[in-house]
Amino acid sequence: MSEARLPIHRHPAVSFRAVLAGFFALAIAGLAGCSSGDDELPYEERPVEQIYNKAMDHMAAREYIPATKEFDEVERQHPYSEWARRAMLMGAYANYKVNQYDGAILGAQRFISLHPSNKDVPYAYYLIGLSYYEQISDVGRDQKMTENALNSFYELTRRFPTSEYARDAQLKIDLTLDHLAGKEMEIGRYYLNRHDYIAAINRFRVVIEKYQTTTHTPEALERLTEAYLSLGIKTEAQTAAAILGYNFPGSVWYEDSYALLADQGLEPQENKDSWISRTWNTVF
């Protein structure tokens, strides 16, 4: 997964290490200030630049957990400084790097809440989406993280369509939609194998209605053909096969659908009043 860029500008009172800090910040992007460590650092009053530079030294060495503690310390000792805002972002990114996704998400959400008009808010949404996206499980398990990732990326592309993160967010939207469609297909196949055709049709219908642009659509239409034929609802089976053949003529799924109809002396034929036709025409 590629890392986005978060620009951090030089402060006039900062040493050369702060300039280096800005360089590393360009290669990353961050949010929240949630620490991955169990304990806070012992309180030792230090200049803000010193704390921030030490945190960035840890980042440069890929020591992300110590870095989160130093970023937290920036916020604790200098909560109203510009550096505290930057530390909030960098601390969230450090949490993300060590798979502390809850910390990254909470930090990003806090950044958005406290700085809603900041130029780095698009990245905050992006990192929230990434943190959910990294937790997506296979289609056999609960897909809450997939839905959360999808909603986060949708929010980013809706609010900041021209941001530098929108393009990658859109790609991940397509991937999450395909994953959610895969979940529906798995459940639909399960019901189909158990000859629970109504339940199977309901799952395949979700794919056609909500995830029609995914890679699972041809199979969903074939499975609808199979399920409707098993129920004796021939016109719906013919419609599913007809739309499948028109849109995916070279697909093996169309060949299977055509063969299923031919076994019963039928051919693909679209019924314009079918929910399948109405749904397809609405989307396309």
mmCIF file of C-alpha atoms in Angstrom:
data_model
loop_
_atom_site.group_PDB
_atom_site.id
_atom_site.type_symbol
_atom_site.label_atom_id
_atom_site.label_comp_id
_atom_site.label_asym_id
_atom_site.label_seq_id
_atom_site.Cartn_x
_atom_site.Cartn_y
_atom_site.Cartn_z
ATOM 1 C CA MET A 1 0.000 0.000 0.000
ATOM 2 C CA SER A 2 1.489 3.303 -1.023
ATOM 3 C CA GLU A 3 2.089 6.021 1.525
ATOM 4 C CA ALA A 4 0.678 9.453 0.876
ATOM 5 C CA ARG A 5 2.613 12.674 1.268
ATOM 6 C CA LEU A 6 1.993 15.174 3.989
ATOM 7 C CA PRO A 7 3.979 18.442 3.630
ATOM 8 C CA ILE A 8 5.368 19.924 6.838
ATOM 9 C CA HIS A 9 6.821 23.414 6.527
ATOM 10 C CA ARG A 10 9.894 24.745 8.256
ATOM 11 C CA HIS A 11 9.569 26.862 11.347
ATOM 12 C CA PRO A 12 11.990 29.800 11.604
ATOM 13 C CA ALA A 13 13.168 28.772 15.061
ATOM 14 C CA VAL A 14 13.887 25.171 14.167
ATOM 15 C CA SER A 15 17.263 23.517 13.735
ATOM 16 C CA PHE A 16 18.489 21.539 10.751
ATOM 17 C CA ARG A 17 16.939 18.427 12.247
ATOM 18 C CA ALA A 18 13.546 20.036 11.880
ATOM 19 C CA VAL A 19 14.257 20.464 8.178
ATOM 20 C CA LEU A 20 15.055 16.768 8.071
ATOM 21 C CA ALA A 21 11.814 16.178 9.909
ATOM 22 C CA GLY A 22 9.976 17.955 7.147
ATOM 23 C CA PHE A 23 11.646 15.740 4.580
ATOM 24 C CA PHE A 24 10.468 12.591 6.298
ATOM 25 C CA ALA A 25 7.016 14.033 6.701
ATOM 26 C CA LEU A 26 6.804 14.382 2.920
ATOM 27 C CA ALA A 27 7.133 10.644 2.608
ATOM 28 C CA ILE A 28 4.337 9.960 5.031
ATOM 29 C CA ALA A 29 1.094 11.282 6.213
ATOM 30 C CA GLY A 30 -0.476 11.052 9.515
ATOM 31 C CA LEU A 31 -3.142 11.576 11.964
ATOM 32 C CA ALA A 32 -4.033 11.285 15.581
ATOM 33 C CA GLY A 33 -1.851 11.387 18.618
ATOM 34 C CA CYS A 34 -2.763 8.085 20.176
ATOM 35 C CA SER A 35 0.224 6.397 21.728
ATOM 36 C CA SER A 36 1.015 2.780 20.979
ATOM 37 C CA GLY A 37 2.954 2.443 24.205
ATOM 38 C CA ASP A 38 1.419 1.508 27.514
ATOM 39 C CA ASP A 39 2.892 4.405 29.527
ATOM 40 C CA GLU A 40 3.548 8.063 28.982
ATOM 41 C CA LEU A 41 7.073 9.381 29.158
ATOM 42 C CA PRO A 42 8.125 10.776 32.548
ATOM 43 C CA TYR A 43 7.423 14.484 32.477
ATOM 44 C CA GLU A 44 10.512 16.482 31.623
ATOM 45 C CA GLU A 45 9.952 19.997 30.401
ATOM 46 C CA ARG A 46 11.685 20.472 27.048
ATOM 47 C CA PRO A 47 11.513 22.959 24.169
ATOM 48 C CA VAL A 48 8.937 21.944 21.579
ATOM 49 C CA GLU A 49 11.499 21.717 18.784
ATOM 50 C CA GLN A 50 13.626 19.341 20.833
ATOM 51 C CA ILE A 51 10.735 16.967 21.478
ATOM 52 C CA TYR A 52 9.508 17.076 17.889
ATOM 53 C CA ASN A 53 12.983 16.523 16.471
ATOM 54 C CA LYS A 54 13.536 13.544 18.724
ATOM 55 C CA ALA A 55 10.249 12.072 17.540
ATOM 56 C CA MET A 56 11.326 12.531 13.945
ATOM 57 C CA ASP A 57 14.674 10.913 14.691
ATOM 58 C CA HIS A 58 12.732 7.873 15.845
ATOM 59 C CA MET A 59 10.655 7.995 12.648
ATOM 60 C CA ALA A 60 13.798 8.110 10.533
ATOM 61 C CA ALA A 61 15.060 5.022 12.363
ATOM 62 C CA ARG A 62 11.673 3.322 11.951
ATOM 63 C CA GLU A 63 11.233 3.276 15.698
ATOM 64 C CA TYR A 64 7.549 4.058 15.526
ATOM 65 C CA ILE A 65 6.424 3.244 19.044
ATOM 66 C CA PRO A 66 8.984 5.571 20.704
ATOM 67 C CA ALA A 67 8.035 8.134 18.091
ATOM 68 C CA THR A 68 4.376 8.040 19.119
ATOM 69 C CA LYS A 69 5.383 8.745 22.707
ATOM 70 C CA GLU A 70 7.418 11.771 21.704
ATOM 71 C CA PHE A 71 4.634 13.094 19.495
ATOM 72 C CA ASP A 72 2.241 12.683 22.399
ATOM 73 C CA GLU A 73 4.704 14.605 24.530
ATOM 74 C CA VAL A 74 4.612 17.499 22.090
ATOM 75 C CA GLU A 75 0.854 17.709 22.561
ATOM 76 C CA ARG A 76 1.099 17.300 26.318
ATOM 77 C CA GLN A 77 3.700 20.014 26.886
ATOM 78 C CA HIS A 78 2.823 22.415 24.069
ATOM 79 C CA PRO A 79 -0.860 21.765 23.265
ATOM 80 C CA TYR A 80 -1.506 25.108 21.556
ATOM 81 C CA SER A 81 1.555 25.217 19.341
ATOM 82 C CA GLU A 82 1.692 24.615 15.620
ATOM 83 C CA TRP A 83 3.937 21.674 16.418
ATOM 84 C CA ALA A 84 1.161 20.022 18.404
ATOM 85 C CA ARG A 85 -0.998 19.941 15.280
ATOM 86 C CA ARG A 86 1.845 18.419 13.299
ATOM 87 C CA ALA A 87 2.579 15.944 16.058
ATOM 88 C CA MET A 88 -1.037 14.834 16.033
ATOM 89 C CA LEU A 89 -0.726 13.921 12.372
ATOM 90 C CA MET A 90 2.664 12.298 12.653
ATOM 91 C CA GLY A 91 1.668 10.358 15.746
ATOM 92 C CA ALA A 92 -1.280 8.879 13.905
ATOM 93 C CA TYR A 93 0.922 7.862 11.016
ATOM 94 C CA ALA A 94 3.365 6.210 13.426
ATOM 95 C CA ASN A 95 0.472 4.230 14.905
ATOM 96 C CA TYR A 96 -0.531 3.154 11.408
ATOM 97 C CA LYS A 97 3.004 1.952 10.676
ATOM 98 C CA VAL A 98 2.941 -0.471 13.621
ATOM 99 C CA ASN A 99 -0.583 -1.676 12.810
ATOM 100 C CA GLN A 100 -2.115 0.206 15.708
ATOM 101 C CA TYR A 101 -5.094 1.021 13.546
ATOM 102 C CA ASP A 102 -7.432 2.103 16.322
ATOM 103 C CA GLY A 103 -4.890 4.701 17.398
ATOM 104 C CA ALA A 104 -4.450 5.928 13.832
ATOM 105 C CA ILE A 105 -8.204 6.173 13.281
ATOM 106 C CA LEU A 106 -8.882 7.962 16.556
ATOM 107 C CA GLY A 107 -6.040 10.380 15.944
ATOM 108 C CA ALA A 108 -7.221 11.148 12.433
ATOM 109 C CA GLN A 109 -10.748 11.700 13.618
ATOM 110 C CA ARG A 110 -9.497 14.006 16.362
ATOM 111 C CA PHE A 111 -7.461 15.982 13.849
ATOM 112 C CA ILE A 112 -10.503 16.445 11.621
ATOM 113 C CA SER A 113 -12.590 17.506 14.600
ATOM 114 C CA LEU A 114 -10.054 20.028 15.883
ATOM 115 C CA HIS A 115 -8.845 21.344 12.519
ATOM 116 C CA PRO A 116 -11.736 20.918 10.057
ATOM 117 C CA SER A 117 -10.441 23.532 7.624
ATOM 118 C CA ASN A 118 -6.807 22.435 7.653
ATOM 119 C CA LYS A 119 -5.257 21.584 4.297
ATOM 120 C CA ASP A 120 -4.292 18.124 5.586
ATOM 121 C CA VAL A 121 -7.851 17.050 6.384
ATOM 122 C CA PRO A 122 -8.093 15.092 3.083
ATOM 123 C CA TYR A 123 -5.175 12.984 4.198
ATOM 124 C CA ALA A 124 -6.818 12.442 7.572
ATOM 125 C CA TYR A 125 -9.795 10.868 5.802
ATOM 126 C CA TYR A 126 -7.416 8.895 3.621
ATOM 127 C CA LEU A 127 -5.536 7.455 6.586
ATOM 128 C CA ILE A 128 -8.789 6.499 8.283
ATOM 129 C CA GLY A 129 -9.747 4.628 5.128
ATOM 130 C CA LEU A 130 -6.346 2.954 4.914
ATOM 131 C CA SER A 131 -6.523 1.870 8.535
ATOM 132 C CA TYR A 132 -9.862 0.174 7.943
ATOM 133 C CA TYR A 133 -8.725 -1.168 4.582
ATOM 134 C CA GLU A 134 -5.733 -2.949 6.126
ATOM 135 C CA GLN A 135 -8.110 -4.832 8.412
ATOM 136 C CA ILE A 136 -10.346 -6.252 5.686
ATOM 137 C CA SER A 137 -10.807 -9.982 6.194
ATOM 138 C CA ASP A 138 -11.655 -12.696 3.691
ATOM 139 C CA VAL A 139 -15.210 -12.954 2.417
ATOM 140 C CA GLY A 140 -15.972 -15.794 4.807
ATOM 141 C CA ARG A 141 -15.868 -13.408 7.773
ATOM 142 C CA ASP A 142 -17.672 -10.269 8.931
ATOM 143 C CA GLN A 143 -17.212 -7.355 6.537
ATOM 144 C CA LYS A 144 -17.647 -4.433 8.933
ATOM 145 C CA MET A 145 -14.115 -3.205 8.270
ATOM 146 C CA THR A 146 -14.751 -3.338 4.531
ATOM 147 C CA GLU A 147 -17.862 -1.210 4.944
ATOM 148 C CA ASN A 148 -16.000 1.257 7.174
ATOM 149 C CA ALA A 149 -13.195 1.559 4.630
ATOM 150 C CA LEU A 150 -15.713 2.093 1.844
ATOM 151 C CA ASN A 151 -17.534 4.828 3.755
ATOM 152 C CA SER A 152 -14.261 6.591 4.615
ATOM 153 C CA PHE A 153 -13.064 6.590 1.015
ATOM 154 C CA TYR A 154 -16.504 7.708 -0.167
ATOM 155 C CA GLU A 155 -16.353 10.652 2.235
ATOM 156 C CA LEU A 156 -12.909 11.605 0.966
ATOM 157 C CA THR A 157 -13.881 11.506 -2.715
ATOM 158 C CA ARG A 158 -17.134 13.324 -2.015
ATOM 159 C CA ARG A 159 -15.620 16.164 -0.006
ATOM 160 C CA PHE A 160 -12.234 16.428 -1.720
ATOM 161 C CA PRO A 161 -12.613 15.049 -5.254
ATOM 162 C CA THR A 162 -9.551 16.887 -6.554
ATOM 163 C CA SER A 163 -7.194 16.026 -3.701
ATOM 164 C CA GLU A 164 -4.060 14.020 -4.364
ATOM 165 C CA TYR A 165 -5.550 11.109 -2.418
ATOM 166 C CA ALA A 166 -8.852 10.891 -4.287
ATOM 167 C CA ARG A 167 -7.553 8.760 -7.139
ATOM 168 C CA ASP A 168 -6.167 6.048 -4.911
ATOM 169 C CA ALA A 169 -9.272 6.253 -2.749
ATOM 170 C CA GLN A 170 -11.436 5.608 -5.828
ATOM 171 C CA LEU A 171 -9.347 2.569 -6.716
ATOM 172 C CA LYS A 172 -9.820 1.213 -3.226
ATOM 173 C CA ILE A 173 -13.544 1.937 -3.424
ATOM 174 C CA ASP A 174 -13.705 -0.328 -6.466
ATOM 175 C CA LEU A 175 -11.778 -3.036 -4.627
ATOM 176 C CA THR A 176 -13.941 -2.842 -1.518
ATOM 177 C CA LEU A 177 -17.118 -2.996 -3.597
ATOM 178 C CA ASP A 178 -15.779 -6.102 -5.306
ATOM 179 C CA HIS A 179 -15.009 -7.604 -1.913
ATOM 180 C CA LEU A 180 -18.508 -6.905 -0.597
ATOM 181 C CA ALA A 181 -19.997 -8.396 -3.747
ATOM 182 C CA GLY A 182 -17.852 -11.473 -3.198
ATOM 183 C CA LYS A 183 -19.365 -11.861 0.244
ATOM 184 C CA GLU A 184 -22.884 -11.813 -1.194
ATOM 185 C CA MET A 185 -21.875 -14.341 -3.839
ATOM 186 C CA GLU A 186 -20.456 -16.718 -1.265
ATOM 187 C CA ILE A 187 -23.665 -16.670 0.763
ATOM 188 C CA GLY A 188 -25.761 -16.976 -2.384
ATOM 189 C CA ARG A 189 -23.835 -20.050 -3.514
ATOM 190 C CA TYR A 190 -24.314 -21.591 -0.085
ATOM 191 C CA TYR A 191 -28.080 -21.215 -0.320
ATOM 192 C CA LEU A 192 -28.090 -22.399 -3.929
ATOM 193 C CA ASN A 193 -26.262 -25.588 -2.971
ATOM 194 C CA ARG A 194 -28.853 -26.160 -0.247
ATOM 195 C CA HIS A 195 -31.639 -25.665 -2.814
ATOM 196 C CA ASP A 196 -32.902 -22.636 -0.901
ATOM 197 C CA TYR A 197 -33.499 -20.787 -4.118
ATOM 198 C CA ILE A 198 -35.376 -17.768 -2.785
ATOM 199 C CA ALA A 199 -32.607 -16.972 -0.303
ATOM 200 C CA ALA A 200 -30.010 -17.471 -3.026
ATOM 201 C CA ILE A 201 -31.847 -15.159 -5.426
ATOM 202 C CA ASN A 202 -32.020 -12.457 -2.769
ATOM 203 C CA ARG A 203 -28.221 -12.525 -2.419
ATOM 204 C CA PHE A 204 -27.531 -12.514 -6.136
ATOM 205 C CA ARG A 205 -30.043 -9.702 -6.488
ATOM 206 C CA VAL A 206 -27.974 -7.570 -4.102
ATOM 207 C CA VAL A 207 -24.997 -8.005 -6.423
ATOM 208 C CA ILE A 208 -27.027 -6.828 -9.411
ATOM 209 C CA GLU A 209 -28.602 -3.911 -7.560
ATOM 210 C CA LYS A 210 -25.658 -2.645 -5.483
ATOM 211 C CA TYR A 211 -22.476 -4.050 -7.016
ATOM 212 C CA GLN A 212 -23.284 -4.247 -10.688
ATOM 213 C CA THR A 213 -19.949 -2.822 -11.848
ATOM 214 C CA THR A 214 -17.899 -5.463 -10.024
ATOM 215 C CA THR A 215 -16.297 -8.582 -11.450
ATOM 216 C CA HIS A 216 -18.977 -10.768 -9.842
ATOM 217 C CA THR A 217 -21.845 -9.578 -12.020
ATOM 218 C CA PRO A 218 -21.557 -12.220 -14.801
ATOM 219 C CA GLU A 219 -21.643 -15.060 -12.278
ATOM 220 C CA ALA A 220 -24.529 -13.453 -10.396
ATOM 221 C CA LEU A 221 -26.592 -13.392 -13.612
ATOM 222 C CA GLU A 222 -25.745 -17.024 -14.327
ATOM 223 C CA ARG A 223 -26.705 -18.029 -10.783
ATOM 224 C CA LEU A 224 -29.990 -16.169 -11.170
ATOM 225 C CA THR A 225 -30.646 -18.115 -14.353
ATOM 226 C CA GLU A 226 -29.970 -21.354 -12.508
ATOM 227 C CA ALA A 227 -32.077 -20.454 -9.452
ATOM 228 C CA TYR A 228 -35.073 -19.192 -11.442
ATOM 229 C CA LEU A 229 -35.067 -22.268 -13.653
ATOM 230 C CA SER A 230 -35.029 -24.447 -10.549
ATOM 231 C CA LEU A 231 -38.140 -22.597 -9.341
ATOM 232 C CA GLY A 232 -39.792 -22.852 -12.744
ATOM 233 C CA ILE A 233 -39.791 -19.076 -13.261
ATOM 234 C CA LYS A 234 -38.669 -19.254 -16.845
ATOM 235 C CA THR A 235 -39.126 -15.648 -17.938
ATOM 236 C CA GLU A 236 -36.798 -14.366 -15.204
ATOM 237 C CA ALA A 237 -34.245 -17.036 -16.054
ATOM 238 C CA GLN A 238 -34.386 -16.074 -19.716
ATOM 239 C CA THR A 239 -34.033 -12.399 -18.857
ATOM 240 C CA ALA A 240 -30.969 -12.979 -16.690
ATOM 241 C CA ALA A 241 -29.361 -15.018 -19.460
ATOM 242 C CA ALA A 242 -30.270 -12.470 -22.134
ATOM 243 C CA ILE A 243 -28.685 -9.588 -20.231
ATOM 244 C CA LEU A 244 -25.682 -11.748 -19.479
ATOM 245 C CA GLY A 245 -25.269 -12.652 -23.145
ATOM 246 C CA TYR A 246 -25.687 -9.073 -24.333
ATOM 247 C CA ASN A 247 -23.143 -7.624 -21.912
ATOM 248 C CA PHE A 248 -20.730 -10.529 -21.483
ATOM 249 C CA PRO A 249 -21.090 -12.568 -24.676
ATOM 250 C CA GLY A 250 -17.737 -14.326 -24.379
ATOM 251 C CA SER A 251 -18.148 -15.234 -20.740
ATOM 252 C CA VAL A 252 -18.147 -18.840 -19.588
ATOM 253 C CA TRP A 253 -21.056 -17.831 -17.365
ATOM 254 C CA TYR A 254 -23.111 -17.016 -20.455
ATOM 255 C CA GLU A 255 -22.217 -20.348 -22.000
ATOM 256 C CA ASP A 256 -23.427 -22.084 -18.843
ATOM 257 C CA SER A 257 -26.650 -20.049 -18.776
ATOM 258 C CA TYR A 258 -27.325 -20.759 -22.436
ATOM 259 C CA ALA A 259 -26.802 -24.473 -21.857
ATOM 260 C CA LEU A 260 -29.163 -24.474 -18.869
ATOM 261 C CA LEU A 261 -31.901 -22.869 -20.950
ATOM 262 C CA ALA A 262 -31.268 -25.113 -23.935
ATOM 263 C CA ASP A 263 -31.770 -28.189 -21.738
ATOM 264 C CA GLN A 264 -35.328 -27.005 -21.224
ATOM 265 C CA GLY A 265 -35.892 -25.958 -24.821
ATOM 266 C CA LEU A 266 -35.558 -22.264 -24.016
ATOM 267 C CA GLU A 267 -33.455 -19.381 -25.299
ATOM 268 C CA PRO A 268 -32.279 -16.148 -23.695
ATOM 269 C CA GLN A 269 -35.032 -13.566 -24.037
ATOM 270 C CA GLU A 270 -35.351 -10.326 -22.107
ATOM 271 C CA ASN A 271 -38.567 -9.421 -20.337
ATOM 272 C CA LYS A 272 -38.579 -5.630 -20.050
ATOM 273 C CA ASP A 273 -40.838 -5.790 -16.990
ATOM 274 C CA SER A 274 -38.390 -7.951 -15.055
ATOM 275 C CA TRP A 275 -36.674 -6.399 -12.029
ATOM 276 C CA ILE A 276 -33.418 -7.486 -13.650
ATOM 277 C CA SER A 277 -34.076 -5.355 -16.751
ATOM 278 C CA ARG A 278 -35.270 -2.391 -14.724
ATOM 279 C CA THR A 279 -32.229 -2.508 -12.450
ATOM 280 C CA TRP A 280 -29.793 -2.917 -15.286
ATOM 281 C CA ASN A 281 -31.267 -0.073 -17.288
ATOM 282 C CA THR A 282 -31.205 2.177 -14.221
ATOM 283 C CA VAL A 283 -27.505 1.653 -13.684
ATOM 284 C CA PHE A 284 -26.511 1.726 -17.327
#
